[in-house]
Amino acid sequence: MAQLLLLHLVAAVVAPLLVSLLGRKAFLVLALVPATAFGWLVSVSSEVRAGQGPTQHISWVPGLGVDLDFRVTTLSWVLGLLVTGVGALVLMYCAWYFKAGDATMWRFTAVFTAFAGAMLGLVLTDNLLVLYVFWELTTVFSYLLIGHNPASSTNRRAAMQALLVTTFGGLAMLIGIIAIGVHHTYSISELLSSPPPLDGVTVAAIILLLVGALSKSALIPFHFWLPGAMAAPTPVSAYLHAAAMVKAGVYLVALLAPAFAGAPAWHALTVGLGIATMLLGGWRALRQHDLKLLLAYGTVSQLGFMVAISGIGTRAAALSALALIIGHALFKSTLFLTVGIIDKSTGTRDLRRLSGLGRRLLPVSIPAGLAALSMAGVAPLTGFVAKESVLGAVLGGIEDAAPLPRAWGWIALAGILLGSVLTVAYTARFMWGAFATKPGVPTTRFTVPHPGFVAAPLLLGVTSLFLGLLAPIESTWLMPYADEFTVGDAPEPLALWHGLTVPLALSVVSILAGGLLFLAREDVARAQARVPDFVDGERIFGHVLRGVDRGAVETTAVTQRGSLPLYIMAILVVFVALPGGAAVLGGSVGAVRPWDTPAQAVVAGIVVAAALLVLFTRRRLTSFMLVGVTGYGTATIFILAGAPDLGITQMLVETVALVVFVLVLRRLPTKFTRHPQSPVRSWRPVLGLAVGLGVAAMALVTTSARTQLPASARFPTEAYDFGHGRNIVNVALVDIRAWDTMGEVSVLVAAATGIASLIFVQTRNARLSRATAKNLPPTEPTRGTWLHGGRTLRPERRSVIFEVVTRLFFHVMLAASLYLLFAGHNQPGGGFAGGLVAGLALAIRYLAGGRYELDEAAPFDAGLLVGLGLLVVVASALAPLAFGGTILQTTALDFELPIWGEVHLVTSLFFDAGVYLIVVGMMLDIVRSLGTGIDRHIAEATSDPGAAAAIDASPAGEAPAPDAAPAGEPDADGAAPSGEPARTADSGASRPRSREASP
């Protein structure tokens, strides 16, 4: 089963490539993916019927109880067949729905295929946490599908509305899942086989789970998002809102019903809200003129119907609910696909403008007629069988007064009967509006659809007929699900004919009453116009959203005053008051050893002295250097303590920080601005001392409070036995704590993207072009071109010595970075340290030759490098699954090369290589954004003094001529990198005035 999900993932990844190669035919190729899953589900039908459905277990995060467990039950088998079967047909339908050359096909194919895989995983998983993961994946993918056309405000609004509503329900469901998992189990099969007692925690968890189900299936009060989602392309509506996404909520109710149908508030939330939604959706469908909106409100009505029946909790209701789910998927997807054909063939979905299509468009009207009859509950379609079974189940519950009290049973029956009447009425309205010949309406012209375009709705419509005729056989396949329930007698098998029974009479009454309601449609329309919308869910949602936005703005205005020192002080005060205070007042300290060697005390004294000197210097560059001393001193302490990996990494990080500070310093005043003393500023040294004492107290208390052997005591053995390396730190990062490292590199990717997008978007790649090179002055005979980009610098700003040293050491540094990468598993180093060394090499190249030299050294997009690194990290984490291993499993490969000799290759090296690429890409983004981006701004300011006041608002442009004169003389502490204009503290034309306070 995991292989089927992986197949969908691979198909989603290659879908854009298929579109570029095959065009619309790519849909036919991609349809084979869900079709393959459908064929596999058909092949295991006998095992499922016998109650021995296949299972699969993949250990994922055992410590959290998160395993990739899959199993096929009768319920998941039915939903899986619908998800894969309808999905394959809809993808085939898309081959004729989209126009040739549609620029959005590449994205649509990828997202649609990924959604189909996520939905399949949702119904097959046997773990609640994994179910939640797939649940939210369907939410995200549906957001992308509904917002298929980002240029349309309607699509964007509908997609955001669906995302917010379903995510709210998903978060509520997550809380319920965690509550059940912590108190009982995350395994769905264990939860259903041994239901926990209905205590307060369990009941609250079940209610939260139902909130998620109701939001996903668009029940009151969440019903408004589904009609808005009709802004999506018709294939999306046919799949998501008929056979897939909205069925997720119904599936969750049906999944939990065998164990929790008797829980408090269960019937109120499922049966009560379900019937209310059935009536509201049916009532609103009667006044729609857009065929797609009519079906949307009809879907809302049918979803309420299915949730209500699924939530009753008897054997008969379970059987009829499953039959209803199948029938609805077939007839509703057929009708949605029919609307798509009508829209593409005629150019309109307005039933007031359509006339005379029925007889002239028989390949479309016949399957639509079959689906409509099934939706209305007319024999011999599958909808009739399901509806008669539902009525029989409700009547049986009334006779037994279980599980609903008899009075509530009669109310439920009346609601279902009235909802069925409305269903017949809006079904007739759909057929009349789409295909009837209307007096006074000109005959609609249409384009004859391609036979392949009609194939999908034709197959689905005919299937609705055959399932009705084969109802007894269908019943035997669905009965194992009904047997999971303990309430109620054994249900009667599904059949077209049970004799002259009360359910049959009620079905006839609903059909006749619905027909009369349709005939009186004008009177109904006038009556609806007189009924005000007392409660409008969409309007309430808008008010709530605006209220949240307003509250956020007001809260931000109070708490975010625009003062960075104030924010930091607030954080530090809370730290000192809570954890720091607890450590001082309630902690106990054991024996303290001041140092391991006197050298540590000397280095610590230097660090303290540098930190104190920062408080008294007025020059920014001096303060940055002193802060760097504290960092290098800390790294030295690490090395003296026997931690070379930490020391090397700390030194490299400190060097990168200094480079960043110097680059930013060019846009700041040379000196800190003096401010008059104030009470708040006077407390800063006191707060800093308190923070230092609090950190020291917490370190002493926590290390003294240890009572058990630390987990790291096992690292030396595990690093070699499982990670196949001798460098414990590196093995911990790429193997033992690899999940943490994946999270950290994701943060690095976000940081790199943020730097590039928030600072200077246009500077991710600015390689020296041939046209620019031709306009450069010739190289002087006495000064060789050691760096190609150095010719863009003014002669007085070039340093031949610096260029020569850079030319000599650049490749040495790159080689050293690769050595750290490859040796890091057994020696000090690793991908992070190696990436920092490579990044510093690029920074030196920029300092020596300017921004064009940087892009000559790295002639590629930094974002591409970061993305490639993340891809390598994820691929190396998932690769073991293809060989029967677990995620992030490390394997050692020992072999010999003819010249090299014995080679010990560990697969975690690929993970580390991905980290290396991400760090190099991040460094490249930093230097390009804070280096070349600021260079452009300075160049613009110096070439046009009148633009100095608008430096920060000006776009990044081209560099001035190489002989442009600098504005002002360089300051001792504010010298720019070679070749860039320098500023003094008084050169206001080249920098904005800073508001930063002195330390």
Coordinates of N, CA and C in Angstrom, one line a residue, residues 389-480:
S389 N -33.3 1.4 1.6 CA -32.6 0.8 2.8 C -32.5 1.8 3.9
V390 N -32.3 3.1 3.6 CA -32.2 4.1 4.7 C -33.5 4.2 5.4
L391 N -34.6 4.3 4.7 CA -35.9 4.4 5.3 C -36.3 3.2 6.1
G392 N -35.9 2.0 5.6 CA -36.1 0.8 6.4 C -35.3 0.8 7.7
A393 N -34.1 1.3 7.6 CA -33.2 1.3 8.8 C -33.8 2.3 9.9
V394 N -34.3 3.4 9.4 CA -34.8 4.4 10.4 C -36.1 3.9 11.0
L395 N -36.9 3.3 10.2 CA -38.2 2.7 10.8 C -37.9 1.6 11.8
G396 N -36.9 0.8 11.4 CA -36.5 -0.3 12.4 C -36.0 0.3 13.7
G397 N -35.2 1.4 13.6 CA -34.8 2.0 14.9 C -35.9 2.6 15.7
I398 N -36.9 3.1 15.0 CA -38.1 3.6 15.7 C -38.8 2.5 16.5
E399 N -39.0 1.4 15.8 CA -39.7 0.2 16.4 C -38.9 -0.3 17.7
D400 N -37.6 -0.3 17.6 CA -36.8 -0.7 18.7 C -36.5 0.4 19.7
A401 N -36.8 1.6 19.4 CA -36.4 2.8 20.2 C -34.9 2.8 20.5
A402 N -34.1 2.4 19.6 CA -32.7 2.4 19.8 C -32.0 2.6 18.4
P403 N -31.0 3.3 18.4 CA -30.3 4.0 19.5 C -31.0 5.3 19.9
L404 N -31.8 5.8 19.0 CA -32.5 7.1 19.2 C -33.8 6.9 20.0
P405 N -34.2 7.7 20.9 CA -35.6 7.6 21.4 C -36.6 7.7 20.3
R406 N -37.8 7.1 20.6 CA -38.8 6.9 19.6 C -39.2 8.3 19.0
A407 N -39.4 9.3 19.9 CA -39.8 10.6 19.4 C -38.8 11.2 18.4
W408 N -37.5 11.1 18.8 CA -36.4 11.6 18.0 C -36.3 10.8 16.7
G409 N -36.6 9.6 16.8 CA -36.6 8.7 15.6 C -37.7 9.2 14.6
W410 N -38.9 9.5 15.1 CA -39.9 10.0 14.2 C -39.5 11.4 13.5
I411 N -38.8 12.2 14.3 CA -38.4 13.5 13.8 C -37.3 13.3 12.7
A412 N -36.4 12.4 13.0 CA -35.4 12.1 12.0 C -36.0 11.6 10.7
L413 N -37.0 10.7 10.8 CA -37.7 10.1 9.6 C -38.4 11.2 8.9
A414 N -39.1 12.1 9.6 CA -39.7 13.2 8.9 C -38.7 14.1 8.2
G415 N -37.6 14.4 8.8 CA -36.6 15.2 8.2 C -36.0 14.6 6.9
I416 N -35.7 13.3 7.0 CA -35.2 12.6 5.8 C -36.2 12.5 4.7
L417 N -37.5 12.3 5.1 CA -38.5 12.3 4.0 C -38.7 13.7 3.4
L418 N -38.7 14.7 4.1 CA -38.7 16.1 3.6 C -37.5 16.4 2.7
G419 N -36.3 16.0 3.2 CA -35.1 16.2 2.4 C -35.2 15.4 1.1
S420 N -35.8 14.2 1.1 CA -35.9 13.5 -0.1 C -36.8 14.2 -1.1
V421 N -37.9 14.8 -0.6 CA -38.8 15.5 -1.5 C -38.0 16.7 -2.1
L422 N -37.2 17.4 -1.3 CA -36.4 18.5 -1.9 C -35.4 18.0 -2.9
T423 N -34.8 16.8 -2.7 CA -33.9 16.2 -3.6 C -34.5 15.9 -4.9
V424 N -35.7 15.3 -4.9 CA -36.4 15.1 -6.2 C -36.7 16.4 -6.9
A425 N -37.1 17.4 -6.2 CA -37.4 18.7 -6.8 C -36.2 19.3 -7.5
Y426 N -35.0 19.4 -6.7 CA -33.9 20.0 -7.4 C -33.3 19.1 -8.5
T427 N -33.5 17.8 -8.4 CA -33.0 16.9 -9.4 C -33.8 17.2 -10.7
A428 N -35.1 17.3 -10.6 CA -36.0 17.7 -11.7 C -35.6 19.0 -12.3
R429 N -35.3 20.0 -11.4 CA -34.9 21.3 -11.8 C -33.6 21.2 -12.6
F430 N -32.7 20.4 -12.2 CA -31.4 20.2 -13.0 C -31.6 19.7 -14.4
M431 N -32.4 18.6 -14.5 CA -32.6 18.0 -15.8 C -33.4 18.9 -16.7
W432 N -34.4 19.6 -16.1 CA -35.2 20.5 -16.9 C -34.3 21.7 -17.4
G433 N -33.5 22.2 -16.5 CA -32.7 23.4 -16.8 C -31.6 23.0 -17.8
A434 N -31.0 21.8 -17.7 CA -29.9 21.5 -18.6 C -30.4 21.0 -20.0
F435 N -31.5 20.2 -20.1 CA -31.8 19.5 -21.3 C -33.2 19.8 -21.9
A436 N -34.1 20.4 -21.1 CA -35.5 20.6 -21.6 C -35.5 21.7 -22.7
T437 N -36.6 21.6 -23.5 CA -36.8 22.7 -24.5 C -37.8 23.7 -23.8
K438 N -37.3 24.9 -23.6 CA -38.1 25.9 -22.8 C -38.8 26.9 -23.8
P439 N -40.0 27.1 -23.5 CA -40.7 28.1 -24.4 C -40.1 29.5 -24.2
G440 N -39.9 30.2 -25.4 CA -39.4 31.5 -25.3 C -37.9 31.6 -25.2
V441 N -37.2 30.4 -25.1 CA -35.7 30.4 -25.0 C -35.2 29.8 -26.3
P442 N -34.4 30.6 -27.1 CA -33.9 30.0 -28.3 C -33.1 28.8 -28.1
T443 N -33.1 27.9 -29.1 CA -32.4 26.6 -29.0 C -30.9 26.9 -28.9
T444 N -30.3 26.2 -28.0 CA -28.9 26.5 -27.7 C -28.0 25.8 -28.7
R445 N -27.0 26.6 -29.2 CA -26.1 26.0 -30.1 C -24.9 25.4 -29.3
F446 N -24.4 24.3 -29.8 CA -23.3 23.6 -29.1 C -22.3 23.0 -30.0
T447 N -21.2 22.7 -29.5 CA -20.1 22.0 -30.2 C -20.2 20.5 -29.8
V448 N -20.2 19.7 -30.8 CA -20.3 18.2 -30.5 C -19.1 17.8 -29.7
P449 N -19.2 17.3 -28.5 CA -18.1 16.9 -27.7 C -17.4 15.6 -28.2
H450 N -16.1 15.5 -28.0 CA -15.3 14.3 -28.4 C -15.8 13.1 -27.7
P451 N -15.8 11.9 -28.3 CA -16.3 10.7 -27.6 C -15.5 10.5 -26.3
G452 N -14.2 10.8 -26.3 CA -13.5 10.6 -25.1 C -13.9 11.5 -23.9
F453 N -14.4 12.7 -24.3 CA -14.9 13.6 -23.3 C -16.2 13.1 -22.6
V454 N -17.0 12.3 -23.3 CA -18.2 11.8 -22.8 C -18.0 10.4 -22.1
A455 N -16.9 9.8 -22.3 CA -16.7 8.4 -21.8 C -16.9 8.3 -20.3
A456 N -16.3 9.2 -19.6 CA -16.3 9.1 -18.1 C -17.7 9.2 -17.5
P457 N -18.4 10.3 -17.8 CA -19.8 10.3 -17.3 C -20.7 9.1 -17.8
L458 N -20.4 8.7 -19.0 CA -21.2 7.5 -19.5 C -20.9 6.3 -18.6
L459 N -19.7 6.0 -18.3 CA -19.3 4.8 -17.5 C -19.9 4.9 -16.1
L460 N -19.8 6.1 -15.5 CA -20.3 6.3 -14.2 C -21.8 6.2 -14.1
G461 N -22.5 6.8 -15.1 CA -23.9 6.7 -15.1 C -24.4 5.3 -15.3
V462 N -23.8 4.5 -16.2 CA -24.2 3.1 -16.5 C -23.9 2.3 -15.2
T463 N -22.8 2.6 -14.5 CA -22.5 1.9 -13.3 C -23.6 2.1 -12.3
S464 N -24.2 3.3 -12.2 CA -25.3 3.5 -11.2 C -26.5 2.6 -11.5
L465 N -26.7 2.3 -12.8 CA -27.8 1.4 -13.2 C -27.5 0.0 -12.8
F466 N -26.2 -0.5 -13.2 CA -25.9 -1.9 -12.9 C -25.8 -2.2 -11.4
L467 N -25.3 -1.2 -10.6 CA -25.3 -1.5 -9.2 C -26.7 -1.6 -8.6
G468 N -27.6 -0.9 -9.2 CA -29.0 -1.1 -8.7 C -29.5 -2.4 -9.0
L469 N -29.2 -2.9 -10.3 CA -29.7 -4.2 -10.7 C -29.0 -5.3 -9.9
L470 N -27.8 -5.1 -9.5 CA -27.0 -6.1 -8.8 C -26.9 -5.8 -7.3
A471 N -28.0 -5.2 -6.8 CA -28.0 -4.9 -5.4 C -27.7 -6.0 -4.4
P472 N -28.4 -7.2 -4.7 CA -28.1 -8.3 -3.7 C -26.6 -8.7 -3.7
I473 N -26.0 -8.7 -4.8 CA -24.5 -9.0 -4.8 C -23.7 -8.0 -4.1
E474 N -24.1 -6.7 -4.4 CA -23.4 -5.6 -3.7 C -23.6 -5.7 -2.1
S475 N -24.7 -6.2 -1.7 CA -25.0 -6.3 -0.3 C -24.0 -7.3 0.4
T476 N -23.7 -8.4 -0.3 CA -22.8 -9.4 0.3 C -21.4 -8.8 0.5
W477 N -21.0 -7.9 -0.3 CA -19.7 -7.3 -0.2 C -19.6 -6.2 0.9
L478 N -20.8 -5.6 1.2 CA -20.8 -4.5 2.2 C -21.2 -5.0 3.6
M479 N -21.8 -6.2 3.7 CA -22.3 -6.7 4.9 C -21.2 -6.8 6.0
P480 N -19.9 -7.1 5.7 CA -18.9 -7.1 6.8 C -18.8 -5.8 7.6

